[in-house]
């Protein structure tokens, strides 16, 4: 019930930090709507393609998502395991 507002609060909160936000998934779009520095992806393939092209410039990447979204597939793909 509060999912949309909680995701918006995350977007608002993270907008105060010098971090890159890459959002994926139905509810994650609310993070991106509240954070003008966030990039939103509706498609996991496009998200993975983009991450593959940029992930080496980062010291670390936090991948967070629901089990329904199977975010581990992105991790495995970046690591060349799938």
PDB file of N, CA and C in Angstrom:
ATOM      1  N   UNK A   1       0.830  -1.191   0.000  1.00  0.00           N
ATOM      2  CA  UNK A   1       0.000   0.000   0.000  1.00  0.00           C
ATOM      3  C   UNK A   1       0.873   1.253   0.000  1.00  0.00           C
ATOM      4  N   UNK A   2       1.951   1.207   0.753  1.00  0.00           N
ATOM      5  CA  UNK A   2       2.824   2.375   0.853  1.00  0.00           C
ATOM      6  C   UNK A   2       4.047   2.269  -0.044  1.00  0.00           C
ATOM      7  N   UNK A   3       4.055   1.290  -0.910  1.00  0.00           N
ATOM      8  CA  UNK A   3       5.236   1.023  -1.733  1.00  0.00           C
ATOM      9  C   UNK A   3       5.641   2.236  -2.564  1.00  0.00           C
ATOM     10  N   UNK A   4       4.679   2.858  -3.233  1.00  0.00           N
ATOM     11  CA  UNK A   4       5.002   4.013  -4.077  1.00  0.00           C
ATOM     12  C   UNK A   4       5.625   5.133  -3.248  1.00  0.00           C
ATOM     13  N   UNK A   5       5.020   5.479  -2.137  1.00  0.00           N
ATOM     14  CA  UNK A   5       5.540   6.592  -1.333  1.00  0.00           C
ATOM     15  C   UNK A   5       6.896   6.254  -0.723  1.00  0.00           C
ATOM     16  N   UNK A   6       7.105   5.009  -0.329  1.00  0.00           N
ATOM     17  CA  UNK A   6       8.405   4.623   0.222  1.00  0.00           C
ATOM     18  C   UNK A   6       9.500   4.683  -0.838  1.00  0.00           C
ATOM     19  N   UNK A   7       9.204   4.258  -2.045  1.00  0.00           N
ATOM     20  CA  UNK A   7      10.192   4.343  -3.120  1.00  0.00           C
ATOM     21  C   UNK A   7      10.475   5.805  -3.486  1.00  0.00           C
ATOM     22  N   UNK A   8       9.461   6.654  -3.446  1.00  0.00           N
ATOM     23  CA  UNK A   8       9.683   8.090  -3.683  1.00  0.00           C
ATOM     24  C   UNK A   8      10.587   8.672  -2.607  1.00  0.00           C
ATOM     25  N   UNK A   9      10.391   8.255  -1.359  1.00  0.00           N
ATOM     26  CA  UNK A   9      11.242   8.747  -0.272  1.00  0.00           C
ATOM     27  C   UNK A   9      12.684   8.311  -0.467  1.00  0.00           C
ATOM     28  N   UNK A  10      12.887   7.101  -0.961  1.00  0.00           N
ATOM     29  CA  UNK A  10      14.249   6.644  -1.254  1.00  0.00           C
ATOM     30  C   UNK A  10      14.873   7.531  -2.326  1.00  0.00           C
ATOM     31  N   UNK A  11      14.105   7.837  -3.368  1.00  0.00           N
ATOM     32  CA  UNK A  11      14.595   8.719  -4.423  1.00  0.00           C
ATOM     33  C   UNK A  11      14.946  10.098  -3.901  1.00  0.00           C
ATOM     34  N   UNK A  12      14.087  10.642  -3.060  1.00  0.00           N
ATOM     35  CA  UNK A  12      14.342  11.964  -2.475  1.00  0.00           C
ATOM     36  C   UNK A  12      15.588  11.936  -1.591  1.00  0.00           C
ATOM     37  N   UNK A  13      15.693  10.919  -0.768  1.00  0.00           N
ATOM     38  CA  UNK A  13      16.825  10.803   0.148  1.00  0.00           C
ATOM     39  C   UNK A  13      18.137  10.655  -0.612  1.00  0.00           C
ATOM     40  N   UNK A  14      18.166   9.785  -1.603  1.00  0.00           N
ATOM     41  CA  UNK A  14      19.404   9.535  -2.336  1.00  0.00           C
ATOM     42  C   UNK A  14      19.808  10.696  -3.232  1.00  0.00           C
ATOM     43  N   UNK A  15      18.878  11.590  -3.530  1.00  0.00           N
ATOM     44  CA  UNK A  15      19.231  12.743  -4.368  1.00  0.00           C
ATOM     45  C   UNK A  15      20.216  13.669  -3.664  1.00  0.00           C
ATOM     46  N   UNK A  16      20.358  13.541  -2.363  1.00  0.00           N
ATOM     47  CA  UNK A  16      21.297  14.360  -1.609  1.00  0.00           C
ATOM     48  C   UNK A  16      22.716  13.824  -1.579  1.00  0.00           C
ATOM     49  N   UNK A  17      22.964  12.718  -2.256  1.00  0.00           N
ATOM     50  CA  UNK A  17      24.285  12.093  -2.259  1.00  0.00           C
ATOM     51  C   UNK A  17      24.870  12.097  -3.668  1.00  0.00           C
ATOM     52  N   UNK A  18      26.189  12.044  -3.717  1.00  0.00           N
ATOM     53  CA  UNK A  18      26.887  11.988  -4.999  1.00  0.00           C
ATOM     54  C   UNK A  18      27.048  10.517  -5.405  1.00  0.00           C
ATOM     55  N   UNK A  19      25.919   9.892  -5.748  1.00  0.00           N
ATOM     56  CA  UNK A  19      25.924   8.496  -6.171  1.00  0.00           C
ATOM     57  C   UNK A  19      25.072   8.364  -7.426  1.00  0.00           C
ATOM     58  N   UNK A  20      25.373   7.369  -8.194  1.00  0.00           N
ATOM     59  CA  UNK A  20      24.581   7.082  -9.390  1.00  0.00           C
ATOM     60  C   UNK A  20      23.511   6.064  -9.027  1.00  0.00           C
ATOM     61  N   UNK A  21      22.292   6.348  -9.393  1.00  0.00           N
ATOM     62  CA  UNK A  21      21.167   5.449  -9.152  1.00  0.00           C
ATOM     63  C   UNK A  21      20.693   4.917 -10.497  1.00  0.00           C
ATOM     64  N   UNK A  22      20.683   3.610 -10.613  1.00  0.00           N
ATOM     65  CA  UNK A  22      20.150   2.955 -11.799  1.00  0.00           C
ATOM     66  C   UNK A  22      19.007   2.087 -11.307  1.00  0.00           C
ATOM     67  N   UNK A  23      17.804   2.428 -11.696  1.00  0.00           N
ATOM     68  CA  UNK A  23      16.608   1.773 -11.168  1.00  0.00           C
ATOM     69  C   UNK A  23      15.971   0.870 -12.217  1.00  0.00           C
ATOM     70  N   UNK A  24      15.437  -0.244 -11.719  1.00  0.00           N
ATOM     71  CA  UNK A  24      14.770  -1.208 -12.596  1.00  0.00           C
ATOM     72  C   UNK A  24      13.610  -1.840 -11.840  1.00  0.00           C
ATOM     73  N   UNK A  25      12.488  -1.942 -12.501  1.00  0.00           N
ATOM     74  CA  UNK A  25      11.323  -2.586 -11.906  1.00  0.00           C
ATOM     75  C   UNK A  25      10.186  -1.610 -11.711  1.00  0.00           C
ATOM     76  N   UNK A  26       9.011  -2.160 -11.582  1.00  0.00           N
ATOM     77  CA  UNK A  26       7.793  -1.356 -11.497  1.00  0.00           C
ATOM     78  C   UNK A  26       7.878  -0.284 -10.408  1.00  0.00           C
ATOM     79  N   UNK A  27       8.227  -0.670  -9.199  1.00  0.00           N
ATOM     80  CA  UNK A  27       8.257   0.288  -8.102  1.00  0.00           C
ATOM     81  C   UNK A  27       9.480   1.189  -8.128  1.00  0.00           C
ATOM     82  N   UNK A  28      10.554   0.725  -8.735  1.00  0.00           N
ATOM     83  CA  UNK A  28      11.775   1.527  -8.801  1.00  0.00           C
ATOM     84  C   UNK A  28      11.589   2.783  -9.639  1.00  0.00           C
ATOM     85  N   UNK A  29      10.589   2.792 -10.493  1.00  0.00           N
ATOM     86  CA  UNK A  29      10.365   4.009 -11.287  1.00  0.00           C
ATOM     87  C   UNK A  29      10.050   5.197 -10.392  1.00  0.00           C
ATOM     88  N   UNK A  30       9.504   4.944  -9.205  1.00  0.00           N
ATOM     89  CA  UNK A  30       9.194   6.034  -8.277  1.00  0.00           C
ATOM     90  C   UNK A  30      10.463   6.614  -7.665  1.00  0.00           C
ATOM     91  N   UNK A  31      11.499   5.784  -7.537  1.00  0.00           N
ATOM     92  CA  UNK A  31      12.796   6.300  -7.098  1.00  0.00           C
ATOM     93  C   UNK A  31      13.318   7.273  -8.145  1.00  0.00           C
ATOM     94  N   UNK A  32      13.265   6.852  -9.403  1.00  0.00           N
ATOM     95  CA  UNK A  32      13.778   7.681 -10.491  1.00  0.00           C
ATOM     96  C   UNK A  32      12.962   8.961 -10.662  1.00  0.00           C
ATOM     97  N   UNK A  33      11.666   8.886 -10.443  1.00  0.00           N
ATOM     98  CA  UNK A  33      10.832  10.086 -10.560  1.00  0.00           C
ATOM     99  C   UNK A  33      11.180  11.124  -9.486  1.00  0.00           C
ATOM    100  N   UNK A  34      11.640  10.654  -8.331  1.00  0.00           N
ATOM    101  CA  UNK A  34      11.964  11.560  -7.230  1.00  0.00           C
ATOM    102  C   UNK A  34      13.434  11.964  -7.200  1.00  0.00           C
ATOM    103  N   UNK A  35      14.246  11.384  -8.068  1.00  0.00           N
ATOM    104  CA  UNK A  35      15.674  11.676  -8.097  1.00  0.00           C
ATOM    105  C   UNK A  35      16.075  11.951  -9.537  1.00  0.00           C
ATOM    106  N   UNK A  36      16.323  13.208  -9.850  1.00  0.00           N
ATOM    107  CA  UNK A  36      16.606  13.593 -11.235  1.00  0.00           C
ATOM    108  C   UNK A  36      17.920  13.012 -11.756  1.00  0.00           C
ATOM    109  N   UNK A  37      18.779  12.513 -10.864  1.00  0.00           N
ATOM    110  CA  UNK A  37      20.039  11.900 -11.283  1.00  0.00           C
ATOM    111  C   UNK A  37      19.901  10.405 -11.544  1.00  0.00           C
ATOM    112  N   UNK A  38      18.732   9.854 -11.302  1.00  0.00           N
ATOM    113  CA  UNK A  38      18.527   8.413 -11.477  1.00  0.00           C
ATOM    114  C   UNK A  38      18.181   8.096 -12.921  1.00  0.00           C
ATOM    115  N   UNK A  39      18.619   6.924 -13.349  1.00  0.00           N
ATOM    116  CA  UNK A  39      18.279   6.403 -14.667  1.00  0.00           C
ATOM    117  C   UNK A  39      17.369   5.208 -14.440  1.00  0.00           C
ATOM    118  N   UNK A  40      16.248   5.161 -15.147  1.00  0.00           N
ATOM    119  CA  UNK A  40      15.286   4.087 -14.972  1.00  0.00           C
ATOM    120  C   UNK A  40      15.246   3.190 -16.197  1.00  0.00           C
ATOM    121  N   UNK A  41      15.221   1.890 -15.960  1.00  0.00           N
ATOM    122  CA  UNK A  41      15.108   0.907 -17.023  1.00  0.00           C
ATOM    123  C   UNK A  41      13.860   0.066 -16.803  1.00  0.00           C
ATOM    124  N   UNK A  42      13.098  -0.140 -17.851  1.00  0.00           N
ATOM    125  CA  UNK A  42      11.944  -1.034 -17.797  1.00  0.00           C
ATOM    126  C   UNK A  42      12.318  -2.430 -18.251  1.00  0.00           C
ATOM    127  N   UNK A  43      13.469  -2.556 -18.889  1.00  0.00           N
ATOM    128  CA  UNK A  43      13.877  -3.787 -19.537  1.00  0.00           C
ATOM    129  C   UNK A  43      15.187  -4.279 -18.932  1.00  0.00           C
ATOM    130  N   UNK A  44      15.204  -5.511 -18.433  1.00  0.00           N
ATOM    131  CA  UNK A  44      16.404  -6.054 -17.786  1.00  0.00           C
ATOM    132  C   UNK A  44      17.564  -6.200 -18.767  1.00  0.00           C
ATOM    133  N   UNK A  45      17.268  -6.499 -20.011  1.00  0.00           N
ATOM    134  CA  UNK A  45      18.329  -6.654 -21.001  1.00  0.00           C
ATOM    135  C   UNK A  45      19.041  -5.328 -21.254  1.00  0.00           C
ATOM    136  N   UNK A  46      18.274  -4.249 -21.365  1.00  0.00           N
ATOM    137  CA  UNK A  46      18.875  -2.922 -21.568  1.00  0.00           C
ATOM    138  C   UNK A  46      19.665  -2.494 -20.333  1.00  0.00           C
ATOM    139  N   UNK A  47      19.128  -2.792 -19.165  1.00  0.00           N
ATOM    140  CA  UNK A  47      19.839  -2.493 -17.923  1.00  0.00           C
ATOM    141  C   UNK A  47      21.177  -3.224 -17.891  1.00  0.00           C
ATOM    142  N   UNK A  48      21.171  -4.499 -18.186  1.00  0.00           N
ATOM    143  CA  UNK A  48      22.404  -5.297 -18.167  1.00  0.00           C
ATOM    144  C   UNK A  48      23.399  -4.790 -19.202  1.00  0.00           C
ATOM    145  N   UNK A  49      22.921  -4.476 -20.376  1.00  0.00           N
ATOM    146  CA  UNK A  49      23.786  -3.942 -21.443  1.00  0.00           C
ATOM    147  C   UNK A  49      24.464  -2.652 -20.984  1.00  0.00           C
ATOM    148  N   UNK A  50      23.710  -1.758 -20.389  1.00  0.00           N
ATOM    149  CA  UNK A  50      24.263  -0.494 -19.900  1.00  0.00           C
ATOM    150  C   UNK A  50      25.262  -0.733 -18.782  1.00  0.00           C
ATOM    151  N   UNK A  51      24.908  -1.587 -17.819  1.00  0.00           N
ATOM    152  CA  UNK A  51      25.826  -1.877 -16.723  1.00  0.00           C
ATOM    153  C   UNK A  51      27.134  -2.480 -17.223  1.00  0.00           C
ATOM    154  N   UNK A  52      27.049  -3.371 -18.205  1.00  0.00           N
ATOM    155  CA  UNK A  52      28.268  -3.978 -18.751  1.00  0.00           C
ATOM    156  C   UNK A  52      29.191  -2.919 -19.345  1.00  0.00           C
ATOM    157  N   UNK A  53      28.613  -1.867 -19.890  1.00  0.00           N
ATOM    158  CA  UNK A  53      29.433  -0.841 -20.533  1.00  0.00           C
ATOM    159  C   UNK A  53      30.041   0.146 -19.537  1.00  0.00           C
ATOM    160  N   UNK A  54      29.539   0.193 -18.301  1.00  0.00           N
ATOM    161  CA  UNK A  54      30.027   1.199 -17.356  1.00  0.00           C
ATOM    162  C   UNK A  54      30.530   0.652 -16.032  1.00  0.00           C
ATOM    163  N   UNK A  55      30.252  -0.612 -15.704  1.00  0.00           N
ATOM    164  CA  UNK A  55      30.487  -1.060 -14.335  1.00  0.00           C
ATOM    165  C   UNK A  55      31.946  -1.054 -13.904  1.00  0.00           C
ATOM    166  N   UNK A  56      32.884  -1.134 -14.818  1.00  0.00           N
ATOM    167  CA  UNK A  56      34.300  -1.169 -14.434  1.00  0.00           C
ATOM    168  C   UNK A  56      34.805   0.165 -13.892  1.00  0.00           C
ATOM    169  N   UNK A  57      34.071   1.243 -14.117  1.00  0.00           N
ATOM    170  CA  UNK A  57      34.519   2.538 -13.594  1.00  0.00           C
ATOM    171  C   UNK A  57      34.178   2.723 -12.111  1.00  0.00           C
ATOM    172  N   UNK A  58      33.406   1.786 -11.558  1.00  0.00           N
ATOM    173  CA  UNK A  58      32.984   1.883 -10.167  1.00  0.00           C
ATOM    174  C   UNK A  58      33.829   0.995  -9.265  1.00  0.00           C
ATOM    175  N   UNK A  59      34.020   1.455  -8.032  1.00  0.00           N
ATOM    176  CA  UNK A  59      34.683   0.629  -7.026  1.00  0.00           C
ATOM    177  C   UNK A  59      33.754  -0.463  -6.524  1.00  0.00           C
ATOM    178  N   UNK A  60      32.480  -0.151  -6.462  1.00  0.00           N
ATOM    179  CA  UNK A  60      31.483  -1.141  -6.041  1.00  0.00           C
ATOM    180  C   UNK A  60      30.121  -0.766  -6.584  1.00  0.00           C
ATOM    181  N   UNK A  61      29.280  -1.783  -6.685  1.00  0.00           N
ATOM    182  CA  UNK A  61      27.909  -1.610  -7.157  1.00  0.00           C
ATOM    183  C   UNK A  61      27.001  -2.392  -6.218  1.00  0.00           C
ATOM    184  N   UNK A  62      25.963  -1.754  -5.739  1.00  0.00           N
ATOM    185  CA  UNK A  62      24.951  -2.415  -4.925  1.00  0.00           C
ATOM    186  C   UNK A  62      23.780  -2.751  -5.832  1.00  0.00           C
ATOM    187  N   UNK A  63      23.445  -4.026  -5.901  1.00  0.00           N
ATOM    188  CA  UNK A  63      22.282  -4.464  -6.666  1.00  0.00           C
ATOM    189  C   UNK A  63      21.235  -4.889  -5.664  1.00  0.00           C
ATOM    190  N   UNK A  64      20.124  -4.194  -5.656  1.00  0.00           N
ATOM    191  CA  UNK A  64      19.054  -4.464  -4.701  1.00  0.00           C
ATOM    192  C   UNK A  64      17.762  -4.626  -5.465  1.00  0.00           C
ATOM    193  N   UNK A  65      17.001  -5.618  -5.120  1.00  0.00           N
ATOM    194  CA  UNK A  65      15.714  -5.811  -5.768  1.00  0.00           C
ATOM    195  C   UNK A  65      14.950  -6.963  -5.145  1.00  0.00           C
ATOM    196  N   UNK A  66      13.718  -7.057  -5.518  1.00  0.00           N
ATOM    197  CA  UNK A  66      12.883  -8.132  -4.990  1.00  0.00           C
ATOM    198  C   UNK A  66      13.257  -9.461  -5.631  1.00  0.00           C
ATOM    199  N   UNK A  67      12.922 -10.533  -4.977  1.00  0.00           N
ATOM    200  CA  UNK A  67      13.177 -11.864  -5.525  1.00  0.00           C
ATOM    201  C   UNK A  67      12.419 -12.056  -6.833  1.00  0.00           C
ATOM    202  N   UNK A  68      11.286 -11.433  -6.945  1.00  0.00           N
ATOM    203  CA  UNK A  68      10.488 -11.561  -8.158  1.00  0.00           C
ATOM    204  C   UNK A  68      11.252 -11.050  -9.386  1.00  0.00           C
ATOM    205  N   UNK A  69      12.090 -10.040  -9.214  1.00  0.00           N
ATOM    206  CA  UNK A  69      12.835  -9.461 -10.329  1.00  0.00           C
ATOM    207  C   UNK A  69      14.086 -10.256 -10.697  1.00  0.00           C
ATOM    208  N   UNK A  70      14.464 -11.208  -9.846  1.00  0.00           N
ATOM    209  CA  UNK A  70      15.634 -12.060 -10.100  1.00  0.00           C
ATOM    210  C   UNK A  70      16.882 -11.230 -10.410  1.00  0.00           C
ATOM    211  N   UNK A  71      17.190 -10.307  -9.519  1.00  0.00           N
ATOM    212  CA  UNK A  71      18.323  -9.408  -9.722  1.00  0.00           C
ATOM    213  C   UNK A  71      19.661 -10.139  -9.761  1.00  0.00           C
ATOM    214  N   UNK A  72      19.714 -11.343  -9.201  1.00  0.00           N
ATOM    215  CA  UNK A  72      20.966 -12.101  -9.249  1.00  0.00           C
ATOM    216  C   UNK A  72      21.382 -12.391 -10.684  1.00  0.00           C
ATOM    217  N   UNK A  73      20.428 -12.421 -11.605  1.00  0.00           N
ATOM    218  CA  UNK A  73      20.760 -12.650 -13.009  1.00  0.00           C
ATOM    219  C   UNK A  73      21.642 -11.530 -13.546  1.00  0.00           C
ATOM    220  N   UNK A  74      21.412 -10.320 -13.091  1.00  0.00           N
ATOM    221  CA  UNK A  74      22.251  -9.195 -13.515  1.00  0.00           C
ATOM    222  C   UNK A  74      23.665  -9.390 -12.991  1.00  0.00           C
ATOM    223  N   UNK A  75      23.788  -9.749 -11.721  1.00  0.00           N
ATOM    224  CA  UNK A  75      25.109 -10.010 -11.131  1.00  0.00           C
ATOM    225  C   UNK A  75      25.831 -11.107 -11.904  1.00  0.00           C
ATOM    226  N   UNK A  76      25.167 -12.228 -12.112  1.00  0.00           N
ATOM    227  CA  UNK A  76      25.798 -13.348 -12.819  1.00  0.00           C
ATOM    228  C   UNK A  76      26.187 -12.953 -14.234  1.00  0.00           C
ATOM    229  N   UNK A  77      25.356 -12.157 -14.881  1.00  0.00           N
ATOM    230  CA  UNK A  77      25.648 -11.719 -16.240  1.00  0.00           C
ATOM    231  C   UNK A  77      26.884 -10.818 -16.264  1.00  0.00           C
ATOM    232  N   UNK A  78      26.992  -9.910 -15.311  1.00  0.00           N
ATOM    233  CA  UNK A  78      28.156  -9.029 -15.243  1.00  0.00           C
ATOM    234  C   UNK A  78      29.432  -9.823 -14.964  1.00  0.00           C
ATOM    235  N   UNK A  79      29.306 -10.861 -14.196  1.00  0.00           N
ATOM    236  CA  UNK A  79      30.454 -11.694 -13.861  1.00  0.00           C
ATOM    237  C   UNK A  79      30.759 -12.732 -14.940  1.00  0.00           C
ATOM    238  N   UNK A  80      29.946 -12.769 -15.991  1.00  0.00           N
ATOM    239  CA  UNK A  80      30.159 -13.719 -17.078  1.00  0.00           C
ATOM    240  C   UNK A  80      29.756 -15.136 -16.733  1.00  0.00           C
ATOM    241  N   UNK A  81      28.880 -15.277 -15.764  1.00  0.00           N
ATOM    242  CA  UNK A  81      28.479 -16.604 -15.327  1.00  0.00           C
ATOM    243  C   UNK A  81      27.238 -17.110 -16.038  1.00  0.00           C
ATOM    244  N   UNK A  82      26.532 -16.235 -16.761  1.00  0.00           N
ATOM    245  CA  UNK A  82      25.404 -16.681 -17.569  1.00  0.00           C
ATOM    246  C   UNK A  82      25.469 -16.019 -18.928  1.00  0.00           C
TER     247      UNK A  82
END
